[in-house]
mmCIF file of C-alpha atoms in Angstrom:
data_model
loop_
_atom_site.group_PDB
_atom_site.id
_atom_site.type_symbol
_atom_site.label_atom_id
_atom_site.label_comp_id
_atom_site.label_asym_id
_atom_site.label_seq_id
_atom_site.Cartn_x
_atom_site.Cartn_y
_atom_site.Cartn_z
ATOM 1 C CA MET A 1 -48.782 144.386 76.610
ATOM 2 C CA LYS A 2 -50.012 141.910 79.225
ATOM 3 C CA ALA A 3 -52.373 140.165 76.803
ATOM 4 C CA LEU A 4 -49.635 139.783 74.171
ATOM 5 C CA TYR A 5 -47.120 138.600 76.746
ATOM 6 C CA TYR A 6 -49.496 136.069 78.299
ATOM 7 C CA LEU A 7 -50.343 134.698 74.848
ATOM 8 C CA ALA A 8 -46.660 134.347 73.956
ATOM 9 C CA TYR A 9 -45.945 132.814 77.358
ATOM 10 C CA ALA A 10 -48.752 130.264 76.992
ATOM 11 C CA ILE A 11 -47.484 129.221 73.554
ATOM 12 C CA SER A 12 -43.900 129.058 74.823
ATOM 13 C CA LEU A 13 -44.894 126.510 77.463
ATOM 14 C CA LEU A 14 -45.491 123.942 74.726
ATOM 15 C CA PRO A 15 -42.596 121.492 74.326
ATOM 16 C CA LEU A 16 -40.290 122.245 71.431
ATOM 17 C CA TRP A 17 -41.232 119.082 69.573
ATOM 18 C CA LEU A 18 -44.826 120.334 69.486
ATOM 19 C CA LEU A 19 -43.730 123.858 68.557
ATOM 20 C CA TYR A 20 -41.867 122.349 65.609
ATOM 21 C CA ARG A 21 -45.092 120.682 64.468
ATOM 22 C CA LEU A 22 -46.623 124.182 64.635
ATOM 23 C CA SER A 23 -43.658 125.426 62.607
ATOM 24 C CA ASP A 24 -44.403 122.819 59.938
ATOM 25 C CA VAL A 25 -47.952 124.156 59.636
ATOM 26 C CA ILE A 26 -46.723 127.777 59.528
ATOM 27 C CA PHE A 27 -44.312 126.770 56.745
ATOM 28 C CA LEU A 28 -47.149 125.472 54.578
ATOM 29 C CA ILE A 29 -49.081 128.716 55.058
ATOM 30 C CA VAL A 30 -46.120 131.063 54.581
ATOM 31 C CA PHE A 31 -44.544 129.196 51.671
ATOM 32 C CA TYR A 32 -47.525 128.004 49.660
ATOM 33 C CA CYS A 33 -50.443 130.279 50.630
ATOM 34 C CA LEU A 34 -48.966 133.657 51.540
ATOM 35 C CA ARG A 35 -45.836 133.153 49.405
ATOM 36 C CA TYR A 36 -44.196 135.601 51.809
ATOM 37 C CA ARG A 37 -41.579 137.620 49.903
ATOM 38 C CA ARG A 38 -40.740 134.667 47.696
ATOM 39 C CA PRO A 39 -39.872 136.783 44.619
ATOM 40 C CA LEU A 40 -37.435 138.800 46.764
ATOM 41 C CA VAL A 41 -35.876 135.680 48.269
ATOM 42 C CA ARG A 42 -35.589 134.059 44.841
ATOM 43 C CA ARG A 43 -33.883 137.149 43.398
ATOM 44 C CA HIS A 44 -31.454 137.384 46.314
ATOM 45 C CA LEU A 45 -30.484 133.733 45.939
ATOM 46 C CA ALA A 46 -30.057 134.027 42.171
ATOM 47 C CA ASP A 47 -27.854 137.114 42.497
ATOM 48 C CA SER A 48 -25.855 135.724 45.429
ATOM 49 C CA PHE A 49 -25.230 132.256 44.002
ATOM 50 C CA PRO A 50 -25.062 132.530 40.196
ATOM 51 C CA GLU A 51 -22.776 129.482 40.169
ATOM 52 C CA LYS A 52 -25.542 127.256 41.531
ATOM 53 C CA THR A 53 -28.194 125.613 39.394
ATOM 54 C CA GLU A 54 -31.830 126.668 39.539
ATOM 55 C CA LYS A 55 -32.639 123.376 41.253
ATOM 56 C CA GLU A 56 -30.009 123.998 43.939
ATOM 57 C CA ARG A 57 -31.303 127.531 44.595
ATOM 58 C CA ARG A 58 -34.906 126.295 44.862
ATOM 59 C CA SER A 59 -33.737 123.736 47.405
ATOM 60 C CA ILE A 60 -32.066 126.507 49.452
ATOM 61 C CA GLU A 61 -35.210 128.633 49.154
ATOM 62 C CA ARG A 62 -37.413 125.889 50.539
ATOM 63 C CA ALA A 63 -34.934 125.063 53.314
ATOM 64 C CA PHE A 64 -34.742 128.743 54.217
ATOM 65 C CA TYR A 65 -38.490 129.027 54.791
ATOM 66 C CA ARG A 66 -38.441 125.888 56.925
ATOM 67 C CA TRP A 67 -35.617 127.308 59.052
ATOM 68 C CA PHE A 68 -37.327 130.726 59.212
ATOM 69 C CA CYS A 69 -40.513 129.191 60.637
ATOM 70 C CA ASP A 70 -38.408 127.267 63.155
ATOM 71 C CA TYR A 71 -36.717 130.540 64.113
ATOM 72 C CA LEU A 72 -40.132 132.080 64.822
ATOM 73 C CA VAL A 73 -41.231 129.347 67.234
ATOM 74 C CA GLU A 74 -37.766 129.173 68.815
ATOM 75 C CA SER A 75 -37.980 132.899 69.516
ATOM 76 C CA ILE A 76 -41.362 132.421 71.210
ATOM 77 C CA LYS A 77 -39.888 129.574 73.252
ATOM 78 C CA LEU A 78 -37.361 132.051 74.642
ATOM 79 C CA VAL A 79 -40.171 133.599 76.718
ATOM 80 C CA SER A 80 -40.137 130.638 79.134
ATOM 81 C CA ILE A 81 -37.287 128.274 78.234
ATOM 82 C CA SER A 82 -35.112 127.318 81.203
ATOM 83 C CA LYS A 83 -31.445 128.250 81.419
ATOM 84 C CA GLU A 84 -30.501 124.582 81.535
ATOM 85 C CA GLN A 85 -32.402 123.732 78.351
ATOM 86 C CA LEU A 86 -31.060 126.751 76.491
ATOM 87 C CA ARG A 87 -27.493 125.878 77.510
ATOM 88 C CA ARG A 88 -28.001 122.467 75.892
ATOM 89 C CA ARG A 89 -29.408 123.944 72.710
ATOM 90 C CA MET A 90 -27.165 127.018 72.219
ATOM 91 C CA VAL A 91 -23.576 126.017 72.964
ATOM 92 C CA PHE A 92 -20.829 128.636 72.882
ATOM 93 C CA LYS A 93 -17.278 127.614 72.001
ATOM 94 C CA ASN A 94 -13.939 129.351 72.559
ATOM 95 C CA THR A 95 -15.411 131.477 75.345
ATOM 96 C CA ALA A 96 -11.956 131.341 76.942
ATOM 97 C CA VAL A 97 -10.860 134.100 74.568
ATOM 98 C CA VAL A 98 -13.624 136.371 75.922
ATOM 99 C CA ASP A 99 -12.783 135.523 79.535
ATOM 100 C CA GLU A 100 -9.098 136.216 78.895
ATOM 101 C CA ILE A 101 -9.784 139.582 77.281
ATOM 102 C CA VAL A 102 -12.147 140.622 80.067
ATOM 103 C CA GLY A 103 -9.687 139.313 82.655
ATOM 104 C CA SER A 104 -7.052 141.619 81.194
ATOM 105 C CA GLY A 105 -9.345 144.606 81.770
ATOM 106 C CA GLN A 106 -10.583 145.066 78.191
ATOM 107 C CA SER A 107 -14.180 145.070 76.936
ATOM 108 C CA CYS A 108 -15.373 143.282 73.795
ATOM 109 C CA ALA A 109 -17.319 144.306 70.681
ATOM 110 C CA VAL A 110 -18.826 141.233 69.041
ATOM 111 C CA PHE A 111 -19.926 141.191 65.390
ATOM 112 C CA LEU A 112 -22.776 138.903 64.394
ATOM 113 C CA GLY A 113 -25.388 138.775 61.652
ATOM 114 C CA HIS A 114 -28.972 137.794 60.949
ATOM 115 C CA TYR A 115 -27.843 134.202 60.738
ATOM 116 C CA CYS A 116 -29.128 131.091 62.531
ATOM 117 C CA ASN A 117 -30.886 132.030 65.786
ATOM 118 C CA TRP A 118 -29.597 135.430 66.846
ATOM 119 C CA GLU A 119 -32.263 135.662 69.563
ATOM 120 C CA TRP A 120 -30.751 132.685 71.403
ATOM 121 C CA ILE A 121 -27.359 134.426 71.307
ATOM 122 C CA THR A 122 -28.727 136.500 74.195
ATOM 123 C CA SER A 123 -27.960 133.478 76.409
ATOM 124 C CA LEU A 124 -24.261 134.411 76.286
ATOM 125 C CA PRO A 125 -24.238 135.517 79.977
ATOM 126 C CA LEU A 126 -24.706 131.845 80.865
ATOM 127 C CA TRP A 127 -21.306 131.069 79.311
ATOM 128 C CA VAL A 128 -18.844 133.908 79.963
ATOM 129 C CA THR A 129 -17.338 135.481 83.043
ATOM 130 C CA PRO A 130 -19.752 137.462 85.250
ATOM 131 C CA GLU A 131 -17.080 140.169 85.470
ATOM 132 C CA ALA A 132 -18.512 141.637 82.269
ATOM 133 C CA GLN A 133 -22.003 142.889 81.490
ATOM 134 C CA CYS A 134 -23.276 141.232 78.304
ATOM 135 C CA GLY A 135 -25.604 143.164 76.051
ATOM 136 C CA GLN A 136 -26.809 143.761 72.511
ATOM 137 C CA ILE A 137 -27.600 146.812 70.438
ATOM 138 C CA TYR A 138 -31.139 146.850 69.077
ATOM 139 C CA HIS A 139 -33.563 148.887 67.011
ATOM 140 C CA VAL A 140 -36.474 150.137 69.085
ATOM 141 C CA LEU A 141 -39.668 148.736 67.524
ATOM 142 C CA GLU A 142 -42.422 151.190 66.613
ATOM 143 C CA ASN A 143 -45.052 148.885 68.087
ATOM 144 C CA LYS A 144 -44.630 149.473 71.829
ATOM 145 C CA GLU A 145 -46.192 146.153 72.861
ATOM 146 C CA MET A 146 -43.924 144.169 70.549
ATOM 147 C CA ASP A 147 -40.949 146.219 71.720
ATOM 148 C CA ARG A 148 -41.666 145.369 75.379
ATOM 149 C CA LEU A 149 -42.162 141.711 74.531
ATOM 150 C CA PHE A 150 -38.831 141.449 72.729
ATOM 151 C CA LEU A 151 -37.063 143.378 75.478
ATOM 152 C CA ASN A 152 -38.405 140.879 77.970
ATOM 153 C CA LEU A 153 -37.309 137.771 76.107
ATOM 154 C CA ARG A 154 -33.930 139.215 75.066
ATOM 155 C CA GLN A 155 -33.026 140.185 78.624
ATOM 156 C CA ARG A 156 -34.215 137.008 80.410
ATOM 157 C CA MET A 157 -30.756 135.426 80.535
ATOM 158 C CA GLY A 158 -28.991 138.474 81.958
ATOM 159 C CA ALA A 159 -28.051 140.446 78.855
ATOM 160 C CA VAL A 160 -29.167 144.063 78.505
ATOM 161 C CA CYS A 161 -30.688 145.662 75.412
ATOM 162 C CA ILE A 162 -29.179 149.010 74.452
ATOM 163 C CA PRO A 163 -31.107 151.207 71.988
ATOM 164 C CA MET A 164 -28.915 152.059 69.006
ATOM 165 C CA ALA A 165 -29.188 155.807 69.619
ATOM 166 C CA GLU A 166 -27.845 155.359 73.160
ATOM 167 C CA THR A 167 -24.936 153.044 72.349
ATOM 168 C CA LEU A 168 -21.949 155.313 72.993
ATOM 169 C CA ARG A 169 -23.579 157.010 75.976
ATOM 170 C CA ARG A 170 -24.296 153.683 77.668
ATOM 171 C CA ILE A 171 -20.804 152.318 76.964
ATOM 172 C CA ILE A 172 -19.241 155.441 78.471
ATOM 173 C CA LYS A 173 -21.514 155.092 81.493
ATOM 174 C CA TYR A 174 -20.375 151.492 82.025
ATOM 175 C CA ARG A 175 -16.747 152.614 81.755
ATOM 176 C CA GLN A 176 -17.285 155.371 84.322
ATOM 177 C CA GLU A 177 -18.802 152.761 86.646
ATOM 178 C CA GLY A 178 -15.764 150.535 86.133
ATOM 179 C CA LYS A 179 -17.825 147.843 84.422
ATOM 180 C CA LEU A 180 -16.448 145.840 81.514
ATOM 181 C CA VAL A 181 -18.863 144.902 78.732
ATOM 182 C CA VAL A 182 -19.321 142.296 76.007
ATOM 183 C CA ILE A 183 -21.637 143.937 73.472
ATOM 184 C CA GLY A 184 -23.134 142.204 70.425
ATOM 185 C CA TYR A 185 -23.703 144.168 67.225
ATOM 186 C CA ILE A 186 -25.857 142.764 64.415
ATOM 187 C CA SER A 187 -24.091 144.745 61.728
ATOM 188 C CA ASP A 188 -25.459 143.451 58.430
ATOM 189 C CA GLN A 189 -28.448 145.817 58.255
ATOM 190 C CA VAL A 190 -29.013 148.268 55.414
ATOM 191 C CA PRO A 191 -27.552 151.679 56.321
ATOM 192 C CA TYR A 192 -29.552 154.833 55.691
ATOM 193 C CA TRP A 193 -28.307 156.924 52.780
ATOM 194 C CA ASN A 194 -26.630 159.446 55.081
ATOM 195 C CA ASN A 195 -24.833 156.639 56.963
ATOM 196 C CA ILE A 196 -23.186 155.097 53.904
ATOM 197 C CA HIS A 197 -19.411 155.537 54.148
ATOM 198 C CA HIS A 198 -18.094 152.262 52.779
ATOM 199 C CA TRP A 199 -18.931 149.721 50.070
ATOM 200 C CA LEU A 200 -17.687 146.172 49.657
ATOM 201 C CA GLN A 201 -18.400 142.920 47.839
ATOM 202 C CA PHE A 202 -20.765 140.772 49.880
ATOM 203 C CA LEU A 203 -22.449 137.691 48.423
ATOM 204 C CA ASN A 204 -21.726 138.815 44.871
ATOM 205 C CA HIS A 205 -23.266 142.268 45.463
ATOM 206 C CA ASP A 206 -21.789 145.758 45.569
ATOM 207 C CA THR A 207 -22.975 146.411 49.127
ATOM 208 C CA PRO A 208 -23.176 149.537 51.310
ATOM 209 C CA VAL A 209 -22.400 148.590 54.907
ATOM 210 C CA LEU A 210 -22.666 149.980 58.402
ATOM 211 C CA THR A 211 -19.317 151.026 59.863
ATOM 212 C CA GLY A 212 -20.579 152.199 63.251
ATOM 213 C CA THR A 213 -19.444 149.043 65.077
ATOM 214 C CA GLU A 214 -15.885 149.525 63.844
ATOM 215 C CA ARG A 215 -15.902 153.215 64.759
ATOM 216 C CA LEU A 216 -17.189 152.459 68.264
ATOM 217 C CA ALA A 217 -14.579 149.746 68.773
ATOM 218 C CA LYS A 218 -11.820 152.131 67.721
ATOM 219 C CA GLN A 219 -13.179 154.936 69.895
ATOM 220 C CA THR A 220 -13.579 152.759 72.993
ATOM 221 C CA GLY A 221 -10.626 150.414 72.467
ATOM 222 C CA HIS A 222 -12.793 147.301 72.675
ATOM 223 C CA ALA A 223 -11.404 144.030 71.366
ATOM 224 C CA VAL A 224 -13.254 142.925 68.216
ATOM 225 C CA LEU A 225 -14.634 139.400 67.778
ATOM 226 C CA TYR A 226 -17.024 137.549 65.494
ATOM 227 C CA ILE A 227 -19.499 134.812 66.439
ATOM 228 C CA ASP A 228 -19.540 131.998 63.882
ATOM 229 C CA VAL A 229 -22.855 130.188 64.362
ATOM 230 C CA ARG A 230 -23.744 126.734 63.079
ATOM 231 C CA ARG A 231 -27.100 124.978 63.119
ATOM 232 C CA LEU A 232 -26.244 121.419 64.102
ATOM 233 C CA ARG A 233 -29.798 120.142 63.750
ATOM 234 C CA ARG A 234 -33.304 121.338 64.481
ATOM 235 C CA GLY A 235 -33.233 123.292 67.751
ATOM 236 C CA TYR A 236 -29.480 122.938 68.354
ATOM 237 C CA TYR A 237 -26.832 125.552 67.594
ATOM 238 C CA GLU A 238 -23.133 126.051 68.171
ATOM 239 C CA ALA A 239 -21.607 129.542 68.343
ATOM 240 C CA GLU A 240 -17.820 129.910 68.230
ATOM 241 C CA PHE A 241 -15.931 133.105 69.042
ATOM 242 C CA VAL A 242 -13.363 134.198 66.464
ATOM 243 C CA LEU A 243 -10.919 136.924 67.510
ATOM 244 C CA ILE A 244 -10.551 139.607 64.843
ATOM 245 C CA GLU A 245 -8.421 142.235 66.613
ATOM 246 C CA ARG A 246 -7.285 143.093 70.148
ATOM 247 C CA ASN A 247 -6.090 146.576 69.224
ATOM 248 C CA PRO A 248 -8.656 148.056 66.805
ATOM 249 C CA LYS A 249 -7.105 151.529 66.883
ATOM 250 C CA ALA A 250 -4.011 150.151 65.123
ATOM 251 C CA VAL A 251 -6.010 148.815 62.152
ATOM 252 C CA PRO A 252 -6.633 150.982 59.036
ATOM 253 C CA ASP A 253 -10.191 152.205 58.584
ATOM 254 C CA PHE A 254 -12.735 149.718 57.241
ATOM 255 C CA GLN A 255 -10.490 146.657 57.567
ATOM 256 C CA LEU A 256 -12.391 145.399 60.620
ATOM 257 C CA THR A 257 -15.690 145.818 58.762
ATOM 258 C CA ASP A 258 -14.268 144.067 55.703
ATOM 259 C CA ARG A 259 -13.070 141.167 57.846
ATOM 260 C CA TYR A 260 -16.475 140.835 59.535
ATOM 261 C CA PHE A 261 -18.295 140.582 56.207
ATOM 262 C CA GLN A 262 -15.751 138.041 54.923
ATOM 263 C CA LEU A 263 -16.403 135.868 57.985
ATOM 264 C CA LEU A 264 -20.169 136.316 57.735
ATOM 265 C CA GLU A 265 -20.156 135.386 54.054
ATOM 266 C CA ALA A 266 -18.161 132.241 54.826
ATOM 267 C CA SER A 267 -20.765 131.282 57.433
ATOM 268 C CA ILE A 268 -23.617 131.903 54.984
ATOM 269 C CA ARG A 269 -22.010 129.973 52.128
ATOM 270 C CA ARG A 270 -21.552 127.007 54.453
ATOM 271 C CA ALA A 271 -25.327 126.846 55.142
ATOM 272 C CA PRO A 272 -27.145 129.534 53.095
ATOM 273 C CA GLU A 273 -30.611 128.457 54.243
ATOM 274 C CA CYS A 274 -29.954 129.964 57.697
ATOM 275 C CA TYR A 275 -29.571 133.580 56.514
ATOM 276 C CA LEU A 276 -32.418 136.101 56.584
ATOM 277 C CA TRP A 277 -33.088 136.292 52.837
ATOM 278 C CA THR A 278 -36.473 138.027 53.314
ATOM 279 C CA HIS A 279 -34.650 141.181 54.399
ATOM 280 C CA ASN A 280 -34.287 143.567 51.436
ATOM 281 C CA ARG A 281 -30.542 143.840 51.997
ATOM 282 C CA TRP A 282 -29.537 145.301 48.641
ATOM 283 C CA LYS A 283 -32.205 147.950 48.088
ATOM 284 C CA ARG A 284 -29.625 150.767 48.019
ATOM 285 C CA THR A 285 -27.397 150.902 44.946
ATOM 286 C CA ARG A 286 -24.199 152.807 44.294
ATOM 287 C CA GLU A 287 -25.803 154.390 41.235
ATOM 288 C CA GLU A 288 -28.609 155.919 43.284
ATOM 289 C CA PHE A 289 -26.169 156.928 46.004
ATOM 290 C CA ASN A 290 -24.044 158.804 43.459
ATOM 291 C CA LEU A 291 -27.150 160.613 42.199
ATOM 292 C CA ARG A 292 -28.116 161.636 45.730
ATOM 293 C CA TYR A 293 -24.651 162.569 46.965
ATOM 294 C CA ASP A 294 -23.783 166.284 46.966
ATOM 295 C CA PRO A 295 -19.969 166.710 46.887
ATOM 296 C CA ALA A 296 -20.296 170.385 47.785
ATOM 297 C CA THR A 297 -21.818 169.618 51.177
ATOM 298 C CA GLY A 298 -20.602 166.059 51.610
ATOM 299 C CA ARG A 299 -24.195 165.011 52.368
ATOM 300 C CA VAL A 300 -26.727 162.740 50.759
ATOM 301 C CA ASN A 301 -29.992 164.319 49.662
ATOM 302 C CA LEU A 302 -32.975 162.682 51.357
ATOM 303 C CA GLY A 303 -36.657 162.886 50.542
ATOM 304 C CA PRO A 304 -39.120 164.261 53.139
ATOM 305 C CA LEU A 305 -40.237 160.792 54.282
ATOM 306 C CA GLU A 306 -36.642 159.627 54.570
ATOM 307 C CA GLU A 307 -35.798 162.680 56.685
ATOM 308 C CA ILE A 308 -38.653 161.846 59.045
ATOM 309 C CA LYS A 309 -37.473 158.227 59.278
ATOM 310 C CA ARG A 310 -33.896 159.343 59.960
ATOM 311 C CA GLU A 311 -34.997 161.754 62.692
ATOM 312 C CA LYS A 312 -37.081 159.029 64.388
ATOM 313 C CA GLU A 313 -34.141 156.629 64.284
ATOM 314 C CA GLU A 314 -31.699 159.150 65.752
ATOM 315 C CA SER A 315 -34.072 160.516 68.429
#
């Protein structure tokens, strides 16, 4: 852990302008030499934007890889970047709505996606009222050294990382302690087969989606918001809070999730190069789900390896 951290720290001490030169070199290697997941990215873009020409999609593809390499070096920079510099580069707007909700005694559940720089979103504690504990739900990484590294950089600005399996338990603990929370949920991941309860149209795909954020918000009574992020230019972002619902328990099931994906899609269509197209988002199809689903038990049949993966995730 120490060797990996010290290496990341040493690299992070480089000024961002020099890190962006490094990003340019990484782009050439990733895009032209390794061709990292380019067939997958190309397929996702073709399926998501059939109305665009091939030339337009190739332009988005190239711009995506340039942004992705910038995201990598920006994430490393988070190891040592000062609070003052990060406040200049990741600006939050409409934080008054969060302060007002927290001031009224209500916690917040914040939807976001793998869009723009979600690592820099962890600087939110620098912008909102200290009355609330900011945090984010995360997947524990199998590589322990990488997991510790990311925990360190994600918690530097005062936010806490909550393992997904501990989400409800930790939220209840904060409530028992009388602590209000503002929790971020990156909710555009691919759900496991047994966690598929809702499908919707997202970027021209029939898409299975996670509904856990909505269920938690309803169970805990947290106000629901979305963060609409824009990349202004290289190394500068703007993140605006959009209120979705103050009283989630009054909203019919799945409407909050539907609204989140509508907002996320609008963000992506505005600047599609800033979405994580290398993620195999649409690997689960409704046809395969229907083949696996057993109406007698209400469960989805999993293979042995999938069972092991599910048990590790839920442990």
